[in-house]
């Protein structure tokens, strides 16, 4: 019984993991596409990637993937709080990456509000948001890479299962 | 001297305008500022005689803001990065350039059965929700609370995204100036973008923008949005004319009123680099902004799914 539970759990974990990775990949691509660099550096010349230099397209896609990220993040957090808290423990690298994602969501949402017609953030604050959003994603990508290479997990089981499971 | 004459004619124009519909007097400014309303300019293009006094006045008033690039420019990589240099062509006035923020477009069209040359001052429209400002990746372009959009030449990197996303492709680039020179000049950035800033500093001092002040024909009127929109509609009704700029790109703070349809004008004007069109423009920010509503529900959806699962689990545990 335990075995079945654990298998479905780890299956689900990898689904969450791959969905998260795909979302982050597209967010990073469309996000970096907000800077005028893909055309300059021939990325948009790669067949099939012409769209990355079209600002309105990448902007719209960034919003779409941001919505997916918010759904996934809030789901994982709620699931942790309601269901998994007793069973798993978030690692330090998990907390760090989590904080970076939440920072990205907060600065991103503020930038979405900035883009509405009636917004009136002070110019200095907008520069801060732009730079913070960019800075956070750079750190998150580096942290993510470090964790993948060193096989660091977001969370681990609080109680070790018996050997062989 | 030219300045004095223009001031005198401004006073004359201002008085005449005050007697009729216009909103060029100081109290209007104060009321616009107090109500935090956006300022709008109305251009009655029937009146324009194409004298280019506005073009000259703009350049005089804004010379200090113009770029003074250092040469030779640092080599940029890869080679395809275009060098945009207008510093030896500062006198060009037949299009928008970093050194010419307003120019006179002309169209020969039929008005009341008569072949007429219409001249139209063209510059930044100062959109209500300007994509040049909102989509600038650094916040170098900004919108003031009075609806003026301007590019901060101290932090602009010259990537030209504002020009790409502007429905009229208004901003123009000058290579060899600005912040990029201090960072990685060969690898990132390419100068600074320039465009009409609606003489924001003069407005802040309670003065009229130079092109409005100097015009001998009082082509332009500036005032709070509500009033100018009313005025534009009254004028269009009176002359059986057409309006451009009120709805374009979701609404702009520059309203043209013309005796001929803008479709006709658009066909008759010369368009191209630095020469904006008069085509209909949909609200460029709308698609993404409509998604913002979905973003509000995203966390609810995520949490609801988790709560649903929790509920199901407690049920099965029972
Ligand atoms: S807007 Fe006024 S100053 Fe400018 S060209 Fe027309 S008439 Fe002359
Ligand atoms: S017309 Fe173009 S440059 Fe001017 S505010 Fe609108 S988007 Fe910006
Ligand atoms: S408002 Fe000022 S900056 Fe803009 S075109 Fe007129 S004079 Fe030039």
Coordinates of C-alpha atoms and ligand atoms in Angstrom, one line a residue:
Chain A
X1 CA 0.0 0.0 0.0
X2 CA 2.8 2.3 1.1
X3 CA 4.7 1.4 -2.0
X4 CA 1.8 2.4 -4.3
X5 CA 1.3 5.7 -2.4
X6 CA 5.0 6.5 -2.7
X7 CA 5.1 5.7 -6.4
X8 CA 2.1 8.0 -7.3
X9 CA 3.7 10.6 -5.1
X10 CA 7.0 10.6 -6.9
X11 CA 5.2 10.4 -10.2
X12 CA 3.3 13.5 -9.3
X13 CA 6.5 15.1 -8.0
X14 CA 8.1 14.6 -11.4
X15 CA 5.1 16.0 -13.2
X16 CA 5.2 19.1 -11.0
X17 CA 8.9 19.3 -11.5
X18 CA 8.9 19.1 -15.3
X19 CA 5.9 21.5 -15.6
X20 CA 7.8 23.9 -13.4
X21 CA 10.9 23.6 -15.4
X22 CA 9.0 24.1 -18.7
X23 CA 7.2 27.1 -17.3
X24 CA 10.4 28.7 -16.0
X25 CA 12.2 28.0 -19.3
X26 CA 9.5 29.8 -21.3
X27 CA 9.2 32.6 -18.8
X28 CA 13.0 33.1 -19.0
X29 CA 12.9 33.0 -22.8
X30 CA 10.0 35.4 -23.2
X31 CA 11.3 37.5 -20.4
X32 CA 14.7 38.0 -21.8
X33 CA 12.9 38.7 -25.1
X34 CA 11.7 41.9 -23.5
X35 CA 15.2 43.2 -23.9
X36 CA 16.1 44.0 -27.5
X37 CA 18.8 41.3 -27.7
X38 CA 17.5 38.3 -29.6
X39 CA 17.5 40.0 -33.0
X40 CA 20.9 41.6 -32.4
X41 CA 22.4 38.2 -31.4
X42 CA 20.9 36.1 -34.2
X43 CA 18.7 34.1 -31.8
X44 CA 15.6 35.2 -33.8
X45 CA 17.3 33.9 -37.0
X46 CA 17.2 30.3 -35.8
X47 CA 14.4 28.7 -37.7
X48 CA 11.3 28.5 -35.6
X49 CA 12.5 31.2 -33.2
X50 CA 11.6 34.3 -35.2
X51 CA 8.8 35.0 -32.7
X52 CA 11.2 35.7 -29.8
X53 CA 12.1 39.1 -31.3
X54 CA 8.4 40.1 -31.6
X55 CA 7.8 42.1 -28.5
X56 CA 4.0 41.9 -28.4
X57 CA 4.1 38.2 -28.9
X58 CA 6.7 37.5 -26.2
X59 CA 5.0 40.0 -23.9
X60 CA 1.6 38.1 -24.2
X61 CA 3.3 34.7 -23.8
X62 CA 5.1 35.9 -20.7
X63 CA 1.8 36.8 -19.2
X64 CA 0.3 33.4 -20.1
X65 CA 3.2 31.5 -18.6
X66 CA 3.2 33.8 -15.6
X67 CA -0.4 32.8 -15.0
X68 CA 0.6 29.1 -15.2
X69 CA 3.5 29.8 -12.7
X70 CA 1.1 31.4 -10.3
X71 CA -1.4 28.6 -10.5
X72 CA 1.4 26.0 -10.0
X73 CA 3.2 27.9 -7.2
X74 CA 0.0 28.6 -5.2
X75 CA -1.1 25.0 -5.7
X76 CA 2.3 23.6 -4.4
X77 CA 2.3 26.0 -1.5
X78 CA -1.3 25.2 -0.5
X79 CA -0.7 21.5 -0.9
X80 CA 2.3 21.8 1.3
X81 CA 0.4 23.7 4.0
X82 CA -2.7 21.5 3.9
X83 CA -1.4 18.1 3.1
X84 CA 2.4 17.6 3.0
X85 CA 3.7 19.7 5.9
X86 CA 3.9 16.8 8.4
X87 CA 5.5 14.5 5.9
X88 CA 8.1 16.6 4.1
X89 CA 10.6 19.2 5.1
X90 CA 11.7 22.0 2.8
X91 CA 15.4 22.1 2.3
X92 CA 17.5 25.3 2.6
X93 CA 18.0 25.4 -1.2
X94 CA 14.2 24.9 -1.5
X95 CA 13.6 27.9 0.7
X96 CA 16.1 30.0 -1.2
X97 CA 14.6 29.1 -4.6
X98 CA 11.1 29.5 -3.2
X99 CA 11.9 33.0 -2.0
X100 CA 13.3 33.9 -5.4
X101 CA 10.2 32.6 -7.2
X102 CA 7.9 34.5 -4.8
X103 CA 10.1 37.6 -5.4
X104 CA 9.7 37.2 -9.1
X105 CA 6.0 36.8 -8.8
X106 CA 5.6 39.9 -6.6
X107 CA 7.8 42.1 -8.9
X108 CA 6.1 40.6 -11.9
X109 CA 2.6 41.3 -10.6
X110 CA 3.6 44.9 -9.8
X111 CA 4.9 45.3 -13.4
X112 CA 1.6 43.9 -14.7
X113 CA -0.2 46.6 -12.6
X114 CA 2.3 49.2 -14.0
X115 CA 1.2 48.2 -17.5
X116 CA -2.5 49.1 -16.9
X117 CA -3.6 52.4 -18.3
X118 CA -4.5 53.9 -14.9
X119 CA -1.3 53.0 -13.0
X120 CA 0.9 55.7 -11.6
X121 CA 4.0 54.3 -10.0
X122 CA 6.9 56.7 -9.5
X123 CA 9.6 56.4 -12.2
X124 CA 12.3 55.4 -9.7
X125 CA 10.2 52.6 -8.4
X126 CA 9.6 51.3 -12.0
X127 CA 13.3 51.2 -12.6
X128 CA 13.7 49.3 -9.4
X129 CA 11.0 46.8 -10.3
X130 CA 12.6 46.2 -13.8
X131 CA 16.1 45.7 -12.4
X132 CA 14.8 43.6 -9.4
X133 CA 12.8 41.3 -11.8
X134 CA 15.8 40.9 -14.0
X135 CA 18.2 40.4 -11.1
X136 CA 16.0 37.8 -9.4
X137 CA 15.6 35.7 -12.5
X138 CA 19.4 35.7 -13.0
X139 CA 20.0 34.5 -9.5
X140 CA 17.1 31.9 -9.7
X141 CA 18.6 30.5 -13.0
X142 CA 22.1 30.2 -11.4
X143 CA 20.7 28.7 -8.2
X144 CA 18.6 26.3 -10.3
X145 CA 21.6 25.2 -12.3
X146 CA 23.7 24.8 -9.1
X147 CA 21.0 22.6 -7.6
X148 CA 20.6 20.5 -10.7
X149 CA 24.3 19.9 -10.9
X150 CA 24.6 19.1 -7.2
X151 CA 21.3 17.2 -7.2
X152 CA 19.9 19.4 -4.4
X153 CA 16.2 18.8 -3.8
X154 CA 13.5 21.3 -2.9
X155 CA 12.2 19.1 -0.1
X156 CA 12.9 15.8 1.6
X157 CA 10.8 13.3 3.5
X158 CA 10.8 13.9 7.3
X159 CA 11.0 10.2 8.1
X160 CA 13.1 7.8 6.2
X161 CA 11.2 4.9 4.8
X162 CA 12.5 1.5 5.6
X163 CA 15.4 0.2 3.4
X164 CA 14.6 -1.0 0.0
X165 CA 11.5 1.1 -0.5
Chain B
X1 CA 13.4 89.1 -31.7
X2 CA 11.7 86.2 -33.4
X3 CA 10.8 85.0 -30.0
X4 CA 9.3 88.3 -29.0
X5 CA 7.1 88.5 -32.0
X6 CA 6.0 85.0 -31.4
X7 CA 5.2 85.8 -27.8
X8 CA 3.2 88.8 -28.9
X9 CA 1.3 86.7 -31.4
X10 CA 0.8 84.1 -28.6
X11 CA -0.8 86.7 -26.4
X12 CA -3.0 87.8 -29.3
X13 CA -3.9 84.3 -30.1
X14 CA -4.4 83.5 -26.4
X15 CA -6.8 86.4 -26.0
X16 CA -8.7 85.4 -29.1
X17 CA -8.8 81.9 -28.0
X18 CA -10.0 82.8 -24.6
X19 CA -12.9 84.6 -26.2
X20 CA -13.9 81.5 -28.1
X21 CA -13.2 78.0 -27.2
X22 CA -9.5 77.6 -26.6
X23 CA -7.8 76.6 -23.4
X24 CA -4.4 78.2 -23.7
X25 CA -4.7 80.5 -20.7
X26 CA -2.9 79.8 -17.4
X27 CA -6.0 79.0 -15.2
X28 CA -6.6 76.1 -17.5
X29 CA -3.2 74.7 -16.7
X30 CA -3.7 75.1 -13.1
X31 CA -7.1 73.3 -13.2
X32 CA -5.6 70.5 -15.2
X33 CA -2.8 70.1 -12.7
X34 CA -5.1 70.2 -9.8
X35 CA -7.5 67.7 -11.1
X36 CA -4.6 65.4 -12.0
X37 CA -6.2 65.2 -15.5
X38 CA -4.1 64.4 -18.5
X39 CA -3.3 67.3 -20.8
X40 CA -4.4 67.0 -24.4
X41 CA -3.5 69.0 -27.4
X42 CA -6.0 69.6 -30.1
X43 CA -4.8 70.3 -33.6
X44 CA -7.2 72.1 -36.0
X45 CA -5.3 71.2 -39.2
X46 CA -7.4 73.4 -41.4
X47 CA -5.5 76.3 -39.8
X48 CA -2.0 75.2 -40.4
X49 CA -0.2 77.1 -43.2
X50 CA 3.0 74.9 -43.1
X51 CA 5.2 77.8 -42.1
X52 CA 7.4 75.5 -39.9
X53 CA 7.6 78.1 -37.1
X54 CA 6.8 75.3 -34.7
X55 CA 9.6 73.1 -36.1
X56 CA 12.0 75.9 -35.5
X57 CA 10.7 76.8 -32.1
X58 CA 10.9 73.2 -31.0
X59 CA 14.5 73.0 -32.0
X60 CA 15.3 76.3 -30.3
X61 CA 13.5 75.3 -27.0
X62 CA 15.0 71.8 -26.9
X63 CA 18.6 72.3 -28.2
X64 CA 20.0 71.6 -24.7
X65 CA 18.4 68.2 -24.7
X66 CA 19.8 67.2 -28.1
X67 CA 22.6 64.6 -28.2
X68 CA 26.3 65.5 -28.6
X69 CA 27.8 62.2 -29.5
X70 CA 31.5 61.5 -29.1
X71 CA 33.2 60.3 -32.2
X72 CA 34.5 57.8 -33.3
X73 CA 31.7 55.6 -32.0
X74 CA 32.9 52.5 -30.2
X75 CA 32.7 49.5 -32.5
X76 CA 29.6 47.4 -31.9
X77 CA 29.2 43.7 -32.2
X78 CA 27.9 41.9 -34.1
X79 CA 28.3 43.9 -37.3
X80 CA 24.7 44.0 -38.1
X81 CA 24.0 46.5 -35.3
X82 CA 23.1 49.7 -37.2
X83 CA 25.0 52.9 -36.4
X84 CA 22.4 55.7 -36.4
X85 CA 24.1 59.0 -36.7
X86 CA 22.1 62.2 -37.2
X87 CA 24.7 64.5 -35.6
X88 CA 25.9 65.8 -39.1
X89 CA 22.3 66.1 -40.3
X90 CA 20.9 68.3 -37.6
X91 CA 19.2 70.5 -40.2
X92 CA 16.9 67.8 -41.6
X93 CA 13.4 69.0 -41.0
X94 CA 11.4 66.8 -43.4
X95 CA 11.1 63.9 -41.0
X96 CA 11.5 63.0 -37.4
X97 CA 15.1 62.7 -36.2
X98 CA 16.9 62.8 -32.8
X99 CA 17.3 66.5 -33.7
X100 CA 13.9 67.2 -35.1
X101 CA 10.9 66.2 -32.9
X102 CA 8.2 67.7 -34.9
X103 CA 7.9 68.1 -38.7
X104 CA 5.3 69.2 -41.2
X105 CA 3.6 66.5 -43.3
X106 CA 1.7 67.6 -46.4
X107 CA -1.1 66.1 -48.3
X108 CA -2.8 67.3 -51.5
X109 CA -6.5 66.4 -51.2
X110 CA -9.8 67.6 -52.4
X111 CA -11.7 69.8 -49.9
X112 CA -15.2 70.9 -51.0
X113 CA -14.4 70.0 -54.6
X114 CA -11.2 72.0 -54.6
X115 CA -7.7 70.7 -54.7
X116 CA -6.0 71.8 -51.4
X117 CA -2.7 71.3 -49.8
X118 CA -3.1 70.3 -46.2
X119 CA -0.1 70.6 -43.8
X120 CA 0.0 68.7 -40.6
X121 CA 2.5 69.0 -37.7
X122 CA 3.5 65.5 -36.7
X123 CA 5.2 64.4 -33.5
X124 CA 4.7 61.9 -30.6
X125 CA 1.0 61.4 -29.9
X126 CA 1.5 61.1 -26.1
X127 CA -0.7 58.0 -25.8
X128 CA -2.8 57.5 -22.7
X129 CA -1.2 54.1 -22.1
X130 CA 2.0 54.5 -24.0
X131 CA 3.6 51.2 -25.1
X132 CA 7.0 53.0 -25.5
X133 CA 6.9 53.7 -21.8
X134 CA 5.3 50.5 -20.5
X135 CA 7.4 48.1 -22.5
X136 CA 10.8 49.9 -22.0
X137 CA 12.8 47.2 -20.2
X138 CA 14.7 49.6 -17.9
X139 CA 12.0 52.2 -17.1
X140 CA 14.0 54.8 -19.1
X141 CA 10.8 55.9 -20.8
X142 CA 8.3 57.4 -18.4
X143 CA 4.9 58.9 -18.4
X144 CA 4.3 62.0 -16.3
X145 CA 1.0 62.4 -14.4
X146 CA -0.1 65.0 -17.0
X147 CA 0.0 62.4 -19.7
X148 CA 3.3 63.5 -21.3
X149 CA 5.6 60.6 -22.2
X150 CA 9.3 61.2 -22.3
X151 CA 12.5 59.3 -22.5
X152 CA 15.2 59.9 -19.9
X153 CA 18.3 60.3 -21.9
X154 CA 20.4 59.6 -18.8
X155 CA 19.3 56.0 -18.6
X156 CA 18.1 55.1 -22.1
X157 CA 20.3 52.4 -23.7
X158 CA 19.1 53.1 -27.2
X159 CA 17.8 49.6 -27.9
X160 CA 15.0 51.1 -29.9
X161 CA 12.4 48.9 -28.5
X162 CA 10.2 51.9 -27.8
X163 CA 10.3 52.7 -31.5
X164 CA 9.5 49.1 -32.4
X165 CA 6.4 48.9 -30.2
X166 CA 5.2 52.5 -30.9
X167 CA 2.3 52.2 -33.4
X168 CA 3.7 55.3 -35.2
X169 CA 7.4 54.4 -34.7
X170 CA 8.1 57.9 -33.3
X171 CA 11.3 57.7 -31.2
X172 CA 14.6 58.1 -33.2
X173 CA 18.0 56.8 -32.2
X174 CA 21.3 58.6 -32.0
X175 CA 24.4 56.3 -31.5
X176 CA 27.4 57.4 -29.5
X177 CA 25.7 59.0 -26.5
X178 CA 24.3 57.8 -23.2
X179 CA 24.7 55.2 -20.5
X180 CA 25.6 52.3 -22.8
X181 CA 29.1 54.0 -23.3
X182 CA 29.8 53.4 -19.6
X183 CA 28.7 49.8 -19.5
X184 CA 29.6 47.4 -22.4
X185 CA 29.4 49.7 -25.5
X186 CA 30.4 47.1 -28.0
X187 CA 28.0 44.4 -26.7
X188 CA 24.9 46.1 -25.4
X189 CA 23.0 49.3 -26.2
X190 CA 23.4 51.7 -29.1
X191 CA 22.8 55.3 -28.0
X192 CA 19.7 57.1 -26.8
X193 CA 16.2 57.4 -28.2
X194 CA 14.8 60.9 -28.8
X195 CA 11.3 62.3 -29.4
X196 CA 8.9 65.1 -28.4
X197 CA 8.7 65.4 -24.7
X198 CA 5.9 68.0 -24.9
X199 CA 8.3 70.5 -23.5
X200 CA 7.7 69.0 -20.1
X201 CA 10.0 71.4 -18.4
X202 CA 8.2 74.4 -19.8
X203 CA 4.8 73.0 -18.8
X204 CA 6.2 72.4 -15.3
X205 CA 7.0 76.1 -15.2
X206 CA 3.5 77.0 -16.3
X207 CA 4.6 77.8 -19.8
X208 CA 3.2 76.5 -23.1
X209 CA 5.1 74.0 -25.2
X210 CA 7.2 75.9 -27.7
X211 CA 5.4 74.7 -30.8
X212 CA 2.0 75.8 -29.4
X213 CA 3.3 79.1 -28.2
X214 CA 4.9 80.1 -31.5
X215 CA 2.2 79.1 -34.0
X216 CA 0.9 82.2 -35.7
X217 CA -2.3 80.4 -36.7
X218 CA -3.1 78.9 -33.3
X219 CA -3.3 75.5 -34.8
X220 CA -2.9 73.9 -31.4
X221 CA -4.8 74.2 -28.2
X222 CA -3.8 72.5 -25.0
X223 CA -6.0 71.8 -21.9
X224 CA -7.4 69.1 -19.6
X225 CA -8.7 66.0 -21.4
X226 CA -12.5 66.4 -20.7
X227 CA -12.5 69.9 -22.1
X228 CA -10.3 69.3 -25.2
X229 CA -12.3 66.2 -26.1
X230 CA -15.5 68.2 -25.9
X231 CA -13.9 71.0 -28.0
X232 CA -12.7 68.5 -30.6
X233 CA -16.1 67.0 -31.0
X234 CA -17.7 70.5 -31.3
X235 CA -15.2 71.5 -33.9
X236 CA -15.6 68.3 -35.9
X237 CA -19.4 68.8 -35.8
X238 CA -19.0 72.4 -36.9
X239 CA -16.8 71.7 -39.9
X240 CA -18.3 68.3 -40.6
X241 CA -14.9 66.9 -40.0
X242 CA -13.0 63.9 -38.7
X243 CA -11.1 63.1 -35.6
X244 CA -7.8 61.2 -35.1
X245 CA -6.1 60.3 -31.9
X246 CA -9.0 60.2 -29.5
X247 CA -9.4 56.4 -29.8
X248 CA -6.3 55.3 -31.6
X249 CA -4.1 53.0 -29.6
X250 CA -6.7 53.0 -26.9
X251 CA -6.6 56.9 -26.8
X252 CA -3.9 59.5 -27.1
X253 CA -3.4 62.9 -25.8
X254 CA -3.1 64.4 -29.3
X255 CA -6.3 65.0 -31.2
X256 CA -6.3 66.0 -34.9
X257 CA -9.4 67.4 -36.4
X258 CA -9.5 67.4 -40.2
X259 CA -12.0 68.5 -42.9
X260 CA -11.2 65.3 -44.9
X261 CA -11.2 61.7 -43.7
X262 CA -7.9 60.4 -42.3
X263 CA -8.1 57.5 -44.6
X264 CA -7.7 60.0 -47.5
X265 CA -5.0 61.9 -45.7
X266 CA -3.1 58.7 -45.0
X267 CA -3.1 57.9 -48.7
X268 CA -1.9 61.3 -49.7
X269 CA 0.9 61.8 -47.2
X270 CA 4.4 60.6 -47.6
X271 CA 5.0 57.7 -45.2
X272 CA 8.1 55.8 -44.2
X273 CA 11.1 56.2 -41.9
X274 CA 10.5 59.1 -39.5
X275 CA 7.2 59.8 -41.3
X276 CA 4.3 58.5 -39.3
X277 CA 1.0 57.3 -40.9
X278 CA -2.6 58.2 -40.1
X279 CA -3.9 54.6 -40.1
X280 CA -6.4 53.2 -37.6
X281 CA -4.6 51.8 -34.6
X282 CA -5.9 49.2 -32.2
X283 CA -5.1 49.4 -28.5
X284 CA -1.7 47.7 -28.4
X285 CA -1.6 47.1 -24.7
X286 CA -5.1 45.7 -24.5
X287 CA -4.4 42.0 -25.3
X288 CA -1.9 41.5 -22.5
X289 CA -3.8 43.8 -20.1
X290 CA -6.9 41.7 -20.5
X291 CA -4.9 38.7 -19.3
X292 CA -4.2 40.6 -16.1
X293 CA -7.7 39.8 -15.0
X294 CA -6.9 36.1 -15.4
X295 CA -3.9 36.6 -13.2
X296 CA -6.1 37.6 -10.3
X297 CA -7.8 34.2 -10.4
X298 CA -4.6 32.2 -10.9
X299 CA -3.8 31.8 -7.2
X300 CA -7.4 31.0 -6.4
X301 CA -7.4 28.2 -9.0
X302 CA -4.1 26.8 -7.6
X303 CA -5.3 26.9 -4.0
X304 CA -8.7 25.5 -4.9
X305 CA -7.2 22.5 -6.5
X306 CA -5.1 21.8 -3.4
X307 CA -8.1 22.3 -1.1
X308 CA -10.2 20.0 -3.3
X309 CA -7.6 17.3 -3.0
X310 CA -7.3 17.7 0.8
X311 CA -11.0 17.4 1.1
X312 CA -11.0 14.2 -1.0
X313 CA -8.2 12.8 1.1
X314 CA -10.0 13.5 4.4
X315 CA -13.1 11.8 2.9
X316 CA -11.2 8.7 1.9
X317 CA -9.4 8.6 5.3
X318 CA -12.8 8.5 7.1
Ligands
LIG1 S1 1.4 74.3 -36.8 FE1 1.5 76.6 -36.8 S2 3.7 77.0 -36.7 FE2 3.5 74.9 -37.3 S3 3.5 74.9 -39.5 FE3 1.4 75.0 -38.9 S4 0.9 77.1 -38.9 FE4 3.1 77.0 -38.8
LIG2 S1 3.1 57.9 -30.0 FE1 4.6 56.3 -29.8 S2 6.3 57.4 -28.8 FE2 4.5 58.7 -28.5 S3 3.6 58.0 -26.5 FE3 2.6 56.8 -28.1 S4 3.9 55.0 -28.2 FE4 5.1 56.5 -27.2
LIG3 S1 5.7 70.0 -27.5 FE1 7.8 70.8 -27.4 S2 9.1 69.0 -27.8 FE2 7.0 68.5 -28.5 S3 7.1 69.1 -30.7 FE3 6.2 70.8 -29.5 S4 8.0 72.1 -29.1 FE4 8.8 70.1 -29.7

